Amino acid sequence: MIGSLIYYGLYPLTQLFIRLSESWWKRHPVIIHGKAVCDGGARSCRRLNEQEAALLDEWCNAGTEASETPTCTQRERREAEGLVESRSLLEITEVVVEQKSELEEDKEKIHSADLMNPNPESVMEWAKIQTAADESKWKFSSEEERQRFQGMVTEAGGVCPFMPAGGFSCHLGSYKAAPSSTLTHAGSDNHDLLKSLQESQACANGNESFEPTADGAEESEIDGSKVPVQLTSARFTTDDVYADDLFSRGSEAQASNGSLVYDLSALLADNHALSFNHTWLQPAPTGWHFPMGPGLSEVVYHPLQFPGTSYYQGFPENTNFEVMWRVWEDLGKTSSPCISPHTACVDPGSKFDFTIMSYNILAQDLLEANSELYAHCSEDVLAWENRLQNILKELQTWEPDIICLQEVQENHFQEQMYPALIEMGYDCVYKRRTGNKTDGCAVCYNTKCFTQLSVRLLEFQRHECELLDRDNVGIVLLLQPTTVHGDDITFRPICVANTHLLFNPRRGDVKLAQLAIMLAEIDSMVRQCKVKGRECEIILCGDFNSLPNMPLYQLIVTGQLYYHGLPNWMVSGQEDLSYKTHHRRLYAPLWPSSLGISDNCRYYDIFEPEGKESGKLQYNHDFLQQLRYCPAACVRPPDLELIPGVTDNTPTPEETQPFPPRHFRNTICHGFNLSSVYSQNISGTECCAVTTLHSHGAAMVDYIFYSTRREHTTGCDDKEKGLKLLGRLALLSEADLWLLNGLPNEIFPSDHLSLLAKFQLC
Amino acid sequence: MNNKFDALKDDDSGDHDQDNGSPKDGEKERNEDEEKDQNTTRRKAVVPGAGEHPLQYNYTFWYSRRTPGRPASTQSYEQNIKQIGSFASVEQFWRFYSHMIRPGDLTGHSDFHLFKEGIKPMWEDDANKSGGKWIIRLRKGLASRCWENLILAMLGEQFMVGEEICGAVVSVRFQEDIISIWNKTASDQATTARIRDTLRRVLNLPPNTIMEYKTHTDSIKAWEDFHGLVNASGGR
């Protein structure tokens, strides 16, 4: 009875309200609940889930003085359910109606506020409704809030790159994992806590939601989490594609270290997509258009107001935003007492932390010679001066203790980069490619952290060898970590090797030979160290022009490669040339013995002078082999009795395989245990990480390999000395990079991404 | 004889005729005095040719094969061992080596020996009598490469043990191949350790390879014990 009374009494009211609200929408074609946008004509509404509805009930029953009401939500709910019998909901409706006029007043208030918003009216109006629909904690008045938000962003992604986990802008995985649609700005560590806090606060703080702000950190966290929703809405367009893409990643939710890196806008769009999970009616995602170019910074700097106080402090206005596009992944399982990312430091536990970057910076001459690869880029992006500034900015941002650069153009290095790097406290070793090539490799190290013990500049060009006719080079450097405390602790030296192997995807044989030289030089350096009674660690990095898990990569990380009959192109796997009918294949020997390098990628024994017995006629294996088919050696000795099956062999100089392919023959190997800092996929996803991208493709070809113990080391004690990977700067996927208009772009100055890893030396 | 060889030519699995005789495969049996004459008198001193790379020592290749169809104990070592040739330079070495079948392709119960000129591949030789040898047993398929690496290291004086090295042997057997390197003084542990370490390096051996050192005195004793039991007359 009461129900029907209420029904008949309220139904007309509801209808009236619906009409009013519809007309209101028409007058203000803006976003509703952050889900719909009007610029593309699309509109969708979000429905509250049960939990939210309950919260809303509580809020309404408490007689809130909030100035906005969840009009849209309630209306939809009614439409969906037909007859509403819930008493509390009816009460809400009453409140809604009562507050209708207040709504108009509030609108005016907001209109009058100077918000520096490009579209203040629409955004604010949307925001009001959004606020009401959610826990109604927004306030939109002060400029301070905007700054706080920026502070949060920066703290999460940029200024404090060693912050654990993905941080606000990037932790897609953990956000996705959350049952609540609310984002939190903190790392996944805090995530659960925040969720529960949020839920409780949603009830507790409902009433005070529009008071110019409660100051608790917890509330601000919740508030912070709302911010992206606002931004998303403000930027809505009708491009579905990327939103769908992100949405599809939702199932791959992962927490903590596996933080998927996303730029802010991507995350915003994602949050939007996520919110559909909670809708009753599933509106077509209206999608989201990535703002290209300068628009990016507009998003970040969007002068919206943000509610509550931020957990994070403000940050200077001039902070770079570039670094936010990539996020630091903390991989140190045990917490390191040393957190400072910018300088190597020594803690009392005799540990030495340092960072190393590998970066192919794209030589300008090569850029111009291959301009078709960069047709998607604007002239400004490709201009060397702009790129130089961005490169230096990136180096300054991360301040790696060791920088391994590839494609460093000699004149640019000498005239511009070297002076700048010296200024930044580095010392540099440079090696130009041979022939008429103008670029080369450079290794720079922070002189406060390292002293140089030994250096070798390698040329892979061997005139006597047809195979090694390419101009690639490498640098092998032995660096001694210097300790702050003085001489009481001596760390192992680090052998840093940097190279840029041949690009040509069809010449896997050349790549392998070049890599063999590199490995032999490292081995030689390591052995030189051992002669002095010291072990050393190895870091091999650079542009290897080879894909993960392809044979060349396998050789590095597994220590061996069986190559017999392997198609040449497959070594690097850059291109799939399997469609070709004829493949050049690999057969022994991979490189001539004159190279002086054995199958285990070591130089043949060249005895140390002190070990040499005076007057002995010594010949090493390689030398003896060289004479194998010399004319004098091919004549049958006149006194050699012909014994069938024993002395009836005929020497055949052409024979490339003196031994049949079996057992350990046709295998090359090396003696190091090397691991790659980066894995093939972006952490926690099945999305391939790429280190280079241009108009002809994207791939991971750059690596940082480091020496590891055979057994997994969990701690650092005296018995387990070595390198421990503490963290890395996450890579991006191809899709992410194309959203940034490919590479290079205004954020990333090269067609490669920088690789950055932090190690602890015990 | 030729027919027998031809029949076995394609089979590099070693001798499958009979391998029931000797106590230790790959070891030398005693020589007889008359063999010394046969194997030494017809040799002229070899010298490096003009422009060739002289070796520190001259070496001689030997080949031995147990005649199929006869019990091992009835065959004399000297009946089965043959000098192939001597050389004094790197070029001369290759000249011989290139015309010889790889050990892995040998048939039957065969051995190649490479000893310094003047040292016979026999326990009783003056250079060997107080010596011993490192033995490495290889699974089938490895012998050719290991043998080549071994003798190149020996010829190139990579062992760094002065005059200690006497020679090297590769023995092709039924299910395995054996390579060994002989030195003069079995009791010189520093030398034998150094030889072992060099072997590991130059042969590029799998890590689990077992290396065994055996003095020739022990070899002789084992041989005598065995043949004493099998054949009371002590025949060869």
CSV table of C-alpha atoms in Angstrom, one decimal, chain A residues 527 599-600 602 605 607-608 611-613 615-621 623-630 632-641 643-651 655 658-660 662-666 669, chain B residues 2 5 9 12 43 52-57 63 82-86 90-91 94-102 106 112 139-142 144-146 148-149 152 155-158 160-163 194 201-204 206:
chain,number,residue,atom,x,y,z
A,527,ARG,CA,91.9,-13.1,-17.8
A,599,ASP,CA,84.9,-21.9,-30.8
A,600,ASN,CA,84.6,-20.9,-27.2
A,602,ARG,CA,88.4,-16.9,-26.6
A,605,ASP,CA,96.5,-19.2,-26.0
A,607,PHE,CA,101.4,-17.3,-23.6
A,608,GLU,CA,102.5,-14.7,-21.2
A,611,GLY,CA,105.6,-18.4,-18.8
A,612,LYS,CA,107.6,-18.8,-22.0
A,613,GLU,CA,110.5,-21.1,-21.9
A,615,GLY,CA,114.6,-20.8,-26.8
A,616,LYS,CA,111.5,-22.9,-27.3
A,617,LEU,CA,109.9,-23.0,-30.7
A,618,GLN,CA,106.3,-22.5,-29.7
A,619,TYR,CA,103.4,-22.4,-32.0
A,620,ASN,CA,99.8,-22.0,-30.9
A,621,HIS,CA,97.0,-23.9,-32.4
A,623,PHE,CA,99.2,-20.7,-36.2
A,624,LEU,CA,99.6,-24.3,-36.8
A,625,GLN,CA,96.2,-24.5,-38.4
A,626,GLN,CA,97.1,-21.7,-40.8
A,627,LEU,CA,99.8,-23.8,-42.3
A,628,ARG,CA,97.6,-26.8,-42.7
A,629,TYR,CA,96.9,-26.4,-46.4
A,630,CYS,CA,99.9,-24.5,-47.4
A,632,ALA,CA,104.3,-27.5,-48.9
A,633,ALA,CA,102.0,-29.4,-46.6
A,634,CYS,CA,99.9,-30.9,-49.4
A,635,VAL,CA,102.6,-32.9,-51.1
A,636,ARG,CA,102.5,-36.5,-50.2
A,637,PRO,CA,105.7,-37.5,-48.4
A,638,PRO,CA,107.7,-39.8,-50.7
A,639,ASP,CA,108.5,-42.1,-47.9
A,640,LEU,CA,104.9,-42.5,-46.7
A,641,GLU,CA,103.8,-46.0,-47.2
A,643,ILE,CA,98.3,-48.3,-46.1
A,644,PRO,CA,94.7,-48.5,-47.2
A,645,GLY,CA,92.4,-47.0,-44.6
A,646,VAL,CA,95.3,-45.4,-42.8
A,647,THR,CA,97.5,-43.3,-45.0
A,648,ASP,CA,95.4,-43.0,-48.1
A,649,ASN,CA,93.7,-39.7,-47.2
A,650,THR,CA,93.8,-36.8,-49.6
A,651,PRO,CA,94.1,-33.3,-48.2
A,655,GLU,CA,87.0,-28.7,-47.0
A,658,PRO,CA,87.5,-31.1,-41.2
A,659,PHE,CA,85.2,-32.9,-38.9
A,660,PRO,CA,81.8,-34.3,-39.3
A,662,ARG,CA,78.6,-34.2,-34.4
A,663,HIS,CA,78.8,-33.7,-30.7
A,664,PHE,CA,80.3,-30.4,-29.6
A,665,ARG,CA,81.5,-29.5,-33.0
A,666,ASN,CA,79.5,-26.9,-34.8
A,669,CYS,CA,80.1,-21.1,-26.7
B,2,ASN,CA,93.1,-55.4,-48.1
B,5,PHE,CA,90.2,-53.3,-44.4
B,9,LYS,CA,86.2,-49.1,-44.0
B,12,ASP,CA,84.1,-46.4,-37.6
B,43,ARG,CA,115.3,-43.7,-41.1
B,52,GLU,CA,109.5,-24.1,-43.3
B,53,HIS,CA,108.7,-23.6,-39.7
B,54,PRO,CA,111.0,-25.9,-37.6
B,55,LEU,CA,109.6,-27.7,-34.6
B,56,GLN,CA,111.4,-27.8,-31.3
B,57,TYR,CA,111.8,-31.6,-31.7
B,63,TYR,CA,100.5,-46.8,-36.5
B,82,LYS,CA,104.6,-49.5,-38.0
B,83,GLN,CA,106.5,-46.4,-38.5
B,84,ILE,CA,104.7,-44.0,-40.8
B,85,GLY,CA,107.3,-41.2,-41.0
B,86,SER,CA,109.2,-38.5,-39.3
B,90,VAL,CA,105.2,-27.7,-39.2
B,91,GLU,CA,104.8,-28.1,-42.9
B,94,TRP,CA,100.9,-31.5,-42.0
B,95,ARG,CA,102.2,-33.3,-45.1
B,96,PHE,CA,101.9,-36.5,-43.1
B,97,TYR,CA,98.9,-35.7,-41.1
B,98,SER,CA,96.9,-34.6,-44.1
B,99,HIS,CA,97.5,-37.9,-45.9
B,100,MET,CA,96.4,-39.9,-42.9
B,101,ILE,CA,92.9,-41.0,-42.1
B,102,ARG,CA,91.4,-39.2,-39.1
B,106,LEU,CA,90.0,-45.7,-38.5
B,112,PHE,CA,98.2,-43.8,-33.9
B,139,ARG,CA,83.0,-41.4,-26.3
B,140,LYS,CA,82.8,-42.2,-30.0
B,141,GLY,CA,83.0,-39.2,-32.3
B,142,LEU,CA,85.4,-37.0,-30.3
B,144,SER,CA,89.6,-36.9,-34.3
B,145,ARG,CA,89.2,-33.4,-32.9
B,146,CYS,CA,90.8,-34.2,-29.6
B,148,GLU,CA,94.4,-33.0,-33.5
B,149,ASN,CA,94.2,-30.6,-30.6
B,152,LEU,CA,99.1,-29.6,-32.2
B,155,LEU,CA,104.2,-30.0,-31.4
B,156,GLY,CA,103.7,-26.3,-30.6
B,157,GLU,CA,105.3,-26.8,-27.2
B,158,GLN,CA,102.2,-25.7,-25.4
B,160,MET,CA,105.5,-26.0,-20.9
B,161,VAL,CA,107.1,-28.9,-19.1
B,162,GLY,CA,110.6,-28.8,-20.6
B,163,GLU,CA,111.7,-32.1,-22.0
B,194,ARG,CA,100.7,-29.1,-15.5
B,201,ARG,CA,92.5,-26.3,-21.9
B,202,VAL,CA,93.6,-27.4,-25.3
B,203,LEU,CA,91.2,-30.3,-25.7
B,204,ASN,CA,88.2,-28.2,-24.8
B,206,PRO,CA,83.5,-31.5,-21.4
